[in-house]
Amino acid sequence: MSAGDLPVNHHADHPGFSGVMGALVGVVLLAMGRSVARLAAESTAVGPEDTVVDIGCGPGGAARVAARRGAAVIGVDPAPVMLRLARAVTRHGTIAWTTGTAESVPLPDASATVVWSLATVHHWQDVEAGLHEARRVLAPGGRLLAVERQITADATGLASHGWTRQQADAFAAQCISAGFHDVEVAGRSAGRREVWAVQAVRP
Ligand SMILES: C[S@@+](CC[C@H](N)C(=O)[O-])C[C@H]1O[C@@H](n2cnc3c(N)ncnc32)[C@H](O)[C@@H]1O
């Protein structure tokens, strides 16, 4: 089966990040994630009035970009090694780091104005449950953003960690089914990478 035929969470069986290898991946993400972090903040027009929830925050690069723009930020990730790294490199006091998953976000209803998940939806265990949680924690008018690297249908290994156009469109359709409005799929450049950005609004 090619990546084009696979579900949007085609790496849900990934074993997760831990130990020395997890820390190494975290350091690589710190170095490589800056362009996507800027793209996320610009696409959602994050500002001081926002509360941003970063689902699968990893080492927290995008969370820090949002905090520098004045937002209150909560970084959520299931991997203790990622949260340790995020805490270790963060000087900004307005970010809270918490253990959780897309499927079980440890935050109250309507507590966020922005929810984003960057290079992470392809790892979610359950996309329907994750979108239900995103809708629950977003206040009315809140913005949802998912960004994934553009991949080809025949990609394998590390090169398969992302979405084909078909997978981006499938995620957009799931957003509509989950009750989001104004759902848009766009191909964007993030540094030297081409990514899919799926944006939606919680009515
Ligand atoms: C490729 S990393 C991306 C990290 C970060 N968003 C970035 O762009 O640097 C994927 C992250 O998703 C997290 N993750 C895996 N499964 C998850 C799930 N079900 N819900 C939320 N996060 C998950 C991993 O622990 C990891 O930190």
Coordinates of N, CA and C and ligand atoms in Angstrom, one line a residue:
M1 N 0.9 -1.2 0.0 CA 0.0 0.0 0.0 C 0.9 1.3 0.0
S2 N 0.6 2.2 -0.8 CA 1.4 3.5 -0.9 C 0.9 4.4 0.2
A3 N 1.8 5.5 0.5 CA 1.4 6.5 1.5 C 0.1 7.2 1.1
G4 N -0.2 7.3 -0.3 CA -1.3 7.9 -0.7 C -2.6 7.2 -0.3
D5 N -2.5 5.9 -0.1 CA -3.7 5.1 0.3 C -3.9 5.1 1.8
L6 N -2.9 5.6 2.5 CA -2.9 5.4 4.0 C -3.7 6.5 4.7
P7 N -4.2 6.2 5.9 CA -4.9 7.2 6.7 C -4.0 8.4 7.1
V8 N -4.5 9.4 7.5 CA -3.7 10.6 7.9 C -2.8 10.3 9.1
N9 N -3.2 9.4 9.9 CA -2.3 9.0 11.1 C -1.5 7.7 10.8
H10 N -0.9 7.7 9.6 CA -0.2 6.5 9.2 C 1.0 6.1 9.9
H11 N 1.4 7.0 10.9 CA 2.5 6.6 11.8 C 2.1 6.5 13.2
A12 N 0.8 6.1 13.4 CA 0.3 6.0 14.8 C 0.9 4.9 15.5
D13 N 1.6 3.9 14.8 CA 2.2 2.8 15.5 C 3.7 3.1 15.9
H14 N 4.1 4.4 15.7 CA 5.5 4.8 16.1 C 5.7 4.5 17.6
P15 N 6.8 3.9 18.0 CA 7.0 3.6 19.4 C 7.1 4.7 20.4
G16 N 7.2 6.0 19.9 CA 7.4 7.1 20.8 C 8.8 7.5 21.0
F17 N 9.0 8.6 21.7 CA 10.4 9.1 21.9 C 10.8 8.9 23.3
S18 N 11.9 8.3 23.5 CA 12.5 8.1 24.9 C 14.0 7.9 24.8
G19 N 14.6 8.0 26.0 CA 16.0 7.7 26.1 C 16.9 8.7 25.3
V20 N 18.1 8.2 25.1 CA 19.1 9.0 24.4 C 18.6 9.3 22.9
M21 N 18.0 8.3 22.3 CA 17.5 8.5 20.9 C 16.4 9.6 20.9
G22 N 15.5 9.5 21.9 CA 14.5 10.5 21.9 C 15.1 11.9 22.1
A23 N 16.1 12.0 23.0 CA 16.7 13.3 23.2 C 17.4 13.8 22.0
L24 N 18.0 12.9 21.2 CA 18.7 13.3 20.0 C 17.7 13.8 19.0
V25 N 16.6 13.1 18.9 CA 15.5 13.6 17.9 C 15.0 14.9 18.4
G26 N 14.9 15.1 19.7 CA 14.4 16.5 20.2 C 15.4 17.6 19.8
V27 N 16.7 17.3 19.9 CA 17.7 18.3 19.5 C 17.6 18.6 18.0
V28 N 17.4 17.5 17.2 CA 17.2 17.8 15.7 C 16.0 18.6 15.5
L29 N 14.9 18.3 16.2 CA 13.7 19.1 16.0 C 13.9 20.5 16.4
L30 N 14.7 20.8 17.4 CA 15.0 22.2 17.8 C 15.6 22.9 16.7
A31 N 16.5 22.2 16.0 CA 17.3 22.9 14.9 C 16.5 23.0 13.6
M32 N 15.6 22.1 13.4 CA 14.9 22.0 12.1 C 13.5 22.7 12.1
G33 N 13.0 22.9 13.3 CA 11.5 23.3 13.4 C 11.2 24.7 13.3
R34 N 12.3 25.6 13.1 CA 12.1 27.0 13.3 C 11.1 27.6 12.2
S35 N 11.3 27.2 11.0 CA 10.5 27.7 9.9 C 9.1 27.4 10.0
V36 N 8.8 26.1 10.4 CA 7.4 25.7 10.6 C 6.8 26.4 11.8
A37 N 7.6 26.7 12.8 CA 7.1 27.4 14.0 C 6.7 28.8 13.6
R38 N 7.5 29.5 12.8 CA 7.2 30.8 12.3 C 5.9 30.8 11.4
L39 N 5.9 29.8 10.5 CA 4.7 29.7 9.7 C 3.4 29.5 10.5
A40 N 3.5 28.7 11.5 CA 2.3 28.5 12.4 C 1.9 29.8 13.0
A41 N 2.8 30.5 13.6 CA 2.4 31.7 14.3 C 1.9 32.8 13.3
E42 N 2.5 32.8 12.1 CA 2.0 33.8 11.1 C 0.6 33.4 10.6
S43 N 0.5 32.1 10.3 CA -0.8 31.6 9.7 C -2.0 31.8 10.6
T44 N -1.7 31.7 11.9 CA -2.8 31.9 12.9 C -2.9 33.3 13.4
A45 N -1.9 34.1 13.0 CA -1.9 35.5 13.5 C -1.9 35.6 15.0
V46 N -1.0 34.8 15.6 CA -1.0 34.7 17.1 C -0.6 36.1 17.7
G47 N -1.3 36.5 18.7 CA -0.9 37.8 19.4 C -1.2 37.7 20.9
P48 N -1.0 38.8 21.6 CA -1.0 38.8 23.0 C -2.4 38.4 23.6
E49 N -3.4 38.5 22.8 CA -4.8 38.1 23.3 C -5.0 36.6 23.2
D50 N -4.1 35.9 22.7 CA -4.3 34.4 22.4 C -3.8 33.5 23.6
T51 N -4.5 32.4 23.6 CA -4.0 31.3 24.4 C -3.8 30.1 23.4
V52 N -2.6 29.7 23.3 CA -2.2 28.7 22.2 C -2.0 27.4 22.9
V53 N -2.6 26.3 22.4 CA -2.3 24.9 22.8 C -1.5 24.2 21.7
D54 N -0.3 23.8 22.0 CA 0.6 23.1 21.0 C 0.5 21.6 21.3
I55 N -0.2 20.9 20.5 CA -0.5 19.5 20.7 C 0.7 18.7 20.0
G56 N 1.5 18.0 20.8 CA 2.7 17.3 20.3 C 3.8 18.3 20.2
C57 N 4.0 19.1 21.3 CA 4.9 20.3 21.2 C 6.3 19.9 21.0
G58 N 6.7 18.6 21.3 CA 8.1 18.2 21.2 C 9.0 19.1 22.0
P59 N 10.1 19.5 21.6 CA 11.0 20.4 22.4 C 10.5 21.8 22.5
G60 N 9.4 22.2 21.8 CA 8.7 23.4 22.2 C 9.1 24.7 21.3
G61 N 9.7 24.5 20.2 CA 10.1 25.6 19.4 C 8.9 26.5 19.0
A62 N 7.9 25.9 18.5 CA 6.7 26.7 18.1 C 6.0 27.4 19.3
A63 N 6.0 26.7 20.4 CA 5.4 27.3 21.7 C 6.2 28.5 22.0
R64 N 7.5 28.5 21.9 CA 8.3 29.7 22.3 C 8.1 30.8 21.3
V65 N 7.9 30.5 20.0 CA 7.6 31.6 19.0 C 6.3 32.3 19.4
A66 N 5.3 31.4 19.8 CA 4.0 32.0 20.2 C 4.1 32.9 21.5
A67 N 4.9 32.4 22.4 CA 5.1 33.1 23.7 C 5.8 34.5 23.4
R68 N 6.8 34.5 22.5 CA 7.5 35.7 22.1 C 6.5 36.7 21.5
R69 N 5.5 36.2 20.9 CA 4.5 37.1 20.3 C 3.4 37.6 21.3
G70 N 3.6 37.2 22.6 CA 2.8 37.7 23.7 C 1.7 36.8 24.1
A71 N 1.6 35.6 23.5 CA 0.5 34.7 23.8 C 0.8 33.9 25.1
A72 N -0.3 33.5 25.8 CA -0.1 32.4 26.8 C -0.1 31.1 26.0
V73 N 0.8 30.2 26.5 CA 1.0 29.0 25.7 C 1.0 27.8 26.6
I74 N 0.4 26.7 26.2 CA 0.5 25.4 26.8 C 1.0 24.4 25.8
G75 N 2.1 23.8 26.1 CA 2.7 22.7 25.3 C 2.3 21.4 25.9
V76 N 1.7 20.5 25.0 CA 1.2 19.2 25.4 C 2.0 18.1 24.7
D77 N 2.5 17.2 25.4 CA 3.2 16.1 24.6 C 3.2 14.8 25.5
P78 N 3.1 13.6 24.9 CA 3.1 12.4 25.7 C 4.6 12.0 26.2
A79 N 5.6 12.5 25.5 CA 7.0 12.0 25.7 C 7.7 12.8 26.8
P80 N 8.0 12.2 28.0 CA 8.7 13.0 29.0 C 10.0 13.6 28.5
V81 N 10.7 12.9 27.7 CA 12.0 13.4 27.2 C 11.8 14.7 26.5
M82 N 10.8 14.8 25.7 CA 10.5 16.0 24.9 C 10.2 17.2 25.9
L83 N 9.3 16.9 26.9 CA 9.0 17.9 27.8 C 10.2 18.4 28.7
R84 N 11.0 17.4 29.0 CA 12.3 17.8 29.8 C 13.1 18.8 29.0
L85 N 13.3 18.4 27.7 CA 14.1 19.3 26.8 C 13.4 20.6 26.6
A86 N 12.1 20.6 26.4 CA 11.4 21.9 26.3 C 11.6 22.8 27.5
R87 N 11.5 22.2 28.7 CA 11.7 23.0 29.9 C 13.1 23.5 30.0
A88 N 14.1 22.7 29.6 CA 15.5 23.0 29.8 C 15.9 24.2 28.9
V89 N 15.3 24.3 27.8 CA 15.7 25.4 26.8 C 14.8 26.6 26.8
T90 N 13.8 26.6 27.7 CA 12.8 27.7 27.7 C 13.1 28.7 28.8
R91 N 13.2 30.0 28.4 CA 13.4 31.1 29.4 C 12.2 31.9 29.6
H92 N 11.2 31.6 28.7 CA 10.0 32.4 28.7 C 9.0 31.9 29.8
G93 N 8.5 32.8 30.7 CA 7.7 32.4 31.8 C 6.3 32.1 31.5
T94 N 5.8 32.4 30.3 CA 4.3 32.3 30.1 C 4.0 30.9 29.4
I95 N 4.9 30.0 29.4 CA 4.6 28.7 28.8 C 4.4 27.6 29.9
A96 N 3.3 26.9 29.8 CA 3.1 25.7 30.7 C 3.4 24.5 29.9
W97 N 4.1 23.5 30.4 CA 4.3 22.2 29.7 C 3.6 21.1 30.5
T98 N 2.9 20.3 29.7 CA 2.1 19.3 30.4 C 2.0 18.0 29.6
T99 N 2.0 16.9 30.3 CA 1.9 15.6 29.7 C 0.4 15.4 29.2
G100 N 0.3 14.9 28.0 CA -1.0 14.7 27.4 C -0.9 14.2 26.0
T101 N -2.0 13.9 25.4 CA -2.0 13.5 24.0 C -3.1 14.3 23.3
A102 N -3.1 14.2 22.0 CA -4.2 14.8 21.2 C -5.5 14.2 21.6
E103 N -5.5 12.9 22.0 CA -6.8 12.2 22.3 C -7.3 12.5 23.7
S104 N -6.4 13.0 24.5 CA -6.8 13.4 25.9 C -6.0 14.6 26.3
V105 N -6.5 15.8 26.1 CA -5.9 17.0 26.4 C -6.3 17.5 27.8
P106 N -5.3 17.6 28.7 CA -5.6 17.9 30.1 C -6.0 19.4 30.3
L107 N -6.9 19.9 29.6 CA -7.3 21.3 29.7 C -8.8 21.5 29.7
P108 N -9.3 22.5 30.3 CA -10.8 22.7 30.4 C -11.4 23.1 29.0
D109 N -12.7 22.9 28.9 CA -13.4 23.3 27.7 C -13.2 24.8 27.4
A110 N -13.2 25.1 26.1 CA -13.2 26.5 25.7 C -12.1 27.3 26.3
S111 N -10.9 26.7 26.6 CA -9.8 27.5 27.3 C -8.8 28.0 26.3
A112 N -8.9 27.7 25.0 CA -7.9 28.2 24.1 C -8.5 28.9 22.9
T113 N -7.7 29.8 22.3 CA -8.1 30.5 21.1 C -7.4 29.9 19.9
V114 N -6.3 29.2 20.1 CA -5.6 28.6 19.0 C -5.1 27.2 19.4
V115 N -5.4 26.2 18.6 CA -4.8 24.8 18.8 C -4.1 24.5 17.6
W116 N -2.8 24.2 17.7 CA -2.0 23.7 16.5 C -1.3 22.4 16.8
S117 N -1.0 21.6 15.8 CA -0.3 20.4 15.9 C 0.6 20.3 14.7
L118 N 1.9 20.3 14.9 CA 2.9 20.5 13.9 C 3.7 19.2 13.7
A119 N 3.7 18.7 12.5 CA 4.4 17.4 12.3 C 4.0 16.3 13.2
T120 N 2.8 16.3 13.7 CA 2.4 15.4 14.7 C 1.1 14.7 14.4
V121 N 0.2 15.2 13.6 CA -1.1 14.5 13.4 C -0.9 13.1 12.8
H122 N 0.2 13.0 12.0 CA 0.5 11.7 11.4 C 0.8 10.6 12.5
H123 N 1.1 11.1 13.7 CA 1.4 10.2 14.9 C 0.1 10.0 15.8
W124 N -0.9 10.8 15.6 CA -2.1 10.6 16.5 C -2.6 9.2 16.5
Q125 N -3.0 8.7 17.7 CA -3.6 7.4 17.7 C -5.0 7.3 17.1
D126 N -5.8 8.4 17.3 CA -7.2 8.4 16.9 C -7.5 9.8 16.4
V127 N -7.7 10.0 15.1 CA -7.9 11.4 14.6 C -9.2 11.9 15.0
E128 N -10.2 11.1 15.0 CA -11.6 11.5 15.4 C -11.6 12.0 16.8
A129 N -10.9 11.3 17.7 CA -10.9 11.7 19.1 C -10.0 12.9 19.3
G130 N -8.9 13.0 18.5 CA -8.1 14.2 18.6 C -8.8 15.5 18.1
L131 N -9.6 15.4 17.1 CA -10.3 16.5 16.6 C -11.5 16.9 17.6
H132 N -12.0 15.9 18.2 CA -13.1 16.1 19.2 C -12.4 16.9 20.4
E133 N -11.2 16.6 20.8 CA -10.6 17.3 21.9 C -10.2 18.7 21.4
A134 N -9.7 18.9 20.2 CA -9.3 20.2 19.7 C -10.6 21.1 19.8
R135 N -11.7 20.6 19.3 CA -12.9 21.4 19.3 C -13.4 21.7 20.7
R136 N -13.2 20.7 21.6 CA -13.6 21.0 23.0 C -12.8 22.1 23.7
V137 N -11.5 22.1 23.5 CA -10.7 23.0 24.2 C -10.7 24.4 23.6
L138 N -11.1 24.5 22.3 CA -11.2 25.8 21.6 C -12.4 26.5 22.0
A139 N -12.3 27.8 22.2 CA -13.5 28.7 22.4 C -14.1 28.9 21.1
P140 N -15.4 29.3 21.0 CA -16.0 29.7 19.7 C -15.1 30.7 19.0
G141 N -15.0 30.5 17.7 CA -14.1 31.4 16.9 C -12.6 31.0 16.9
G142 N -12.3 30.0 17.7 CA -10.9 29.5 17.9 C -10.4 28.9 16.6
R143 N -9.1 29.0 16.4 CA -8.4 28.5 15.1 C -7.7 27.2 15.4
L144 N -7.9 26.3 14.4 CA -7.1 25.0 14.4 C -6.1 25.0 13.3
L145 N -4.9 24.6 13.5 CA -3.9 24.5 12.4 C -3.2 23.1 12.6
A146 N -3.1 22.4 11.5 CA -2.2 21.2 11.4 C -1.2 21.5 10.2
V147 N 0.0 21.2 10.5 CA 1.0 21.3 9.4 C 1.8 20.0 9.3
E148 N 1.9 19.5 8.1 CA 2.7 18.3 7.9 C 3.6 18.5 6.6
R149 N 4.8 17.9 6.7 CA 5.7 18.0 5.5 C 5.0 17.3 4.3
Q150 N 5.2 17.9 3.1 CA 4.7 17.3 1.9 C 5.6 16.1 1.6
I151 N 4.9 14.9 1.3 CA 5.6 13.7 1.0 C 5.0 13.1 -0.3
T152 N 5.8 12.2 -0.9 CA 5.2 11.6 -2.1 C 4.6 10.2 -1.7
A153 N 3.7 9.7 -2.5 CA 3.0 8.5 -2.2 C 3.9 7.3 -2.0
D154 N 5.1 7.3 -2.7 CA 5.9 6.1 -2.6 C 7.0 6.3 -1.5
A155 N 6.9 7.4 -0.7 CA 8.0 7.6 0.3 C 8.0 6.5 1.4
T156 N 9.2 6.2 1.8 CA 9.4 5.2 2.9 C 10.3 5.8 4.0
G157 N 10.4 5.1 5.1 CA 11.3 5.5 6.2 C 11.0 6.9 6.7
L158 N 12.0 7.6 7.1 CA 11.8 9.0 7.6 C 11.1 9.9 6.6
A159 N 11.4 9.7 5.3 CA 10.8 10.5 4.2 C 9.3 10.4 4.2
S160 N 8.7 9.4 4.9 CA 7.3 9.2 4.8 C 6.6 9.9 6.0
H161 N 7.3 10.6 6.8 CA 6.7 11.3 7.9 C 6.1 12.6 7.5
G162 N 4.9 12.6 7.0 CA 4.2 13.7 6.5 C 3.0 13.3 5.8
W163 N 2.5 14.1 4.9 CA 1.2 13.8 4.2 C 1.4 14.1 2.7
T164 N 0.7 13.2 1.9 CA 0.5 13.5 0.5 C -0.7 14.5 0.5
R165 N -0.9 15.1 -0.7 CA -2.1 16.0 -0.9 C -3.4 15.2 -0.5
Q166 N -3.4 14.0 -0.9 CA -4.6 13.2 -0.6 C -4.9 13.1 1.0
Q167 N -3.8 12.9 1.7 CA -3.9 12.8 3.2 C -4.3 14.2 3.8
A168 N -3.7 15.2 3.2 CA -4.1 16.6 3.7 C -5.6 16.8 3.5
D169 N -6.1 16.4 2.3 CA -7.5 16.6 2.0 C -8.4 15.7 2.9
A170 N -7.9 14.5 3.2 CA -8.6 13.6 4.0 C -8.8 14.2 5.5
F171 N -7.7 14.8 5.9 CA -7.7 15.4 7.3 C -8.7 16.6 7.2
A172 N -8.7 17.4 6.2 CA -9.7 18.5 6.0 C -11.1 18.0 6.1
A173 N -11.4 16.8 5.4 CA -12.7 16.3 5.5 C -13.1 15.8 6.9
Q174 N -12.1 15.3 7.6 CA -12.4 14.9 9.0 C -12.6 16.1 9.9
C175 N -12.0 17.2 9.6 CA -12.2 18.5 10.3 C -13.7 18.9 10.1
I176 N -14.2 18.8 8.9 CA -15.6 19.2 8.6 C -16.5 18.2 9.4
S177 N -16.2 16.9 9.3 CA -17.1 16.0 10.0 C -17.1 16.2 11.5
A178 N -15.9 16.8 12.1 CA -15.8 17.1 13.5 C -16.5 18.4 13.9
G179 N -17.1 19.1 12.9 CA -17.8 20.3 13.2 C -17.1 21.6 13.0
F180 N -15.9 21.5 12.4 CA -15.1 22.8 12.1 C -15.7 23.4 10.9
H181 N -15.5 24.7 10.8 CA -15.9 25.5 9.6 C -14.7 26.1 8.9
D182 N -14.9 26.7 7.8 CA -13.9 27.4 7.0 C -12.6 26.6 6.9
V183 N -12.8 25.4 6.5 CA -11.6 24.5 6.5 C -10.9 24.7 5.1
E184 N -9.6 24.9 5.2 CA -8.8 25.2 4.0 C -7.5 24.4 4.1
V185 N -7.1 23.9 2.9 CA -5.8 23.2 2.7 C -5.0 24.0 1.8
A186 N -3.7 24.3 2.3 CA -2.8 25.1 1.4 C -1.4 24.5 1.4
G187 N -0.8 24.5 0.3 CA 0.6 24.2 0.2 C 1.4 25.4 0.5
R188 N 2.4 25.3 1.5 CA 3.1 26.5 1.9 C 4.6 26.1 1.9
S189 N 5.5 27.1 1.9 CA 6.9 26.9 2.0 C 7.3 27.3 3.5
A190 N 8.1 26.4 4.1 CA 8.6 26.7 5.4 C 10.1 26.5 5.3
G191 N 10.8 27.6 5.2 CA 12.3 27.5 4.9 C 12.4 26.8 3.6
R192 N 13.2 25.7 3.6 CA 13.5 24.9 2.4 C 12.4 23.8 2.2
R193 N 11.5 23.7 3.1 CA 10.5 22.6 3.1 C 9.2 23.1 2.5
E194 N 8.6 22.1 1.8 CA 7.2 22.4 1.4 C 6.3 21.6 2.3
V195 N 5.2 22.3 2.8 CA 4.4 21.6 3.8 C 2.9 21.8 3.4
W196 N 2.0 21.0 4.0 CA 0.6 21.2 3.9 C 0.2 21.9 5.2
A197 N -0.6 22.9 5.0 CA -1.2 23.6 6.2 C -2.7 23.4 6.1
V198 N -3.3 22.8 7.1 CA -4.8 22.7 7.1 C -5.3 23.6 8.3
Q199 N -6.1 24.6 7.9 CA -6.6 25.5 8.9 C -8.2 25.4 9.0
A200 N -8.7 25.6 10.1 CA -10.1 25.5 10.4 C -10.5 26.4 11.5
V201 N -11.8 26.7 11.6 CA -12.3 27.5 12.7 C -13.4 26.8 13.5
R202 N -13.3 26.9 14.8 CA -14.4 26.3 15.6 C -15.6 27.2 15.7
P203 N -16.7 26.8 15.2 CA -17.9 27.7 15.2 C -18.3 28.1 16.6
Ligands
LIG1 C1 7.9 14.9 14.9 S1 7.6 15.4 16.5 C2 7.1 17.1 16.3 C3 7.3 17.9 17.5 C4 7.0 19.4 17.3 N1 5.6 19.6 17.0 C5 7.9 20.0 16.3 O1 7.4 20.4 15.2 O2 9.1 20.2 16.6 C6 6.1 14.6 16.9 C7 5.7 14.8 18.4 O3 4.4 14.3 18.6 C8 4.3 13.7 19.8 N2 3.2 12.7 19.8 C9 3.2 11.4 19.4 N3 2.0 10.9 19.5 C10 1.2 11.9 20.0 C11 -0.2 11.9 20.3 N4 -1.0 10.9 20.2 N5 -0.7 13.1 20.7 C12 0.1 14.2 20.9 N6 1.4 14.2 20.6 C13 1.9 13.0 20.1 C14 5.7 13.1 20.0 O4 6.0 12.8 21.4 C15 6.6 14.1 19.4 O5 7.0 15.1 20.3

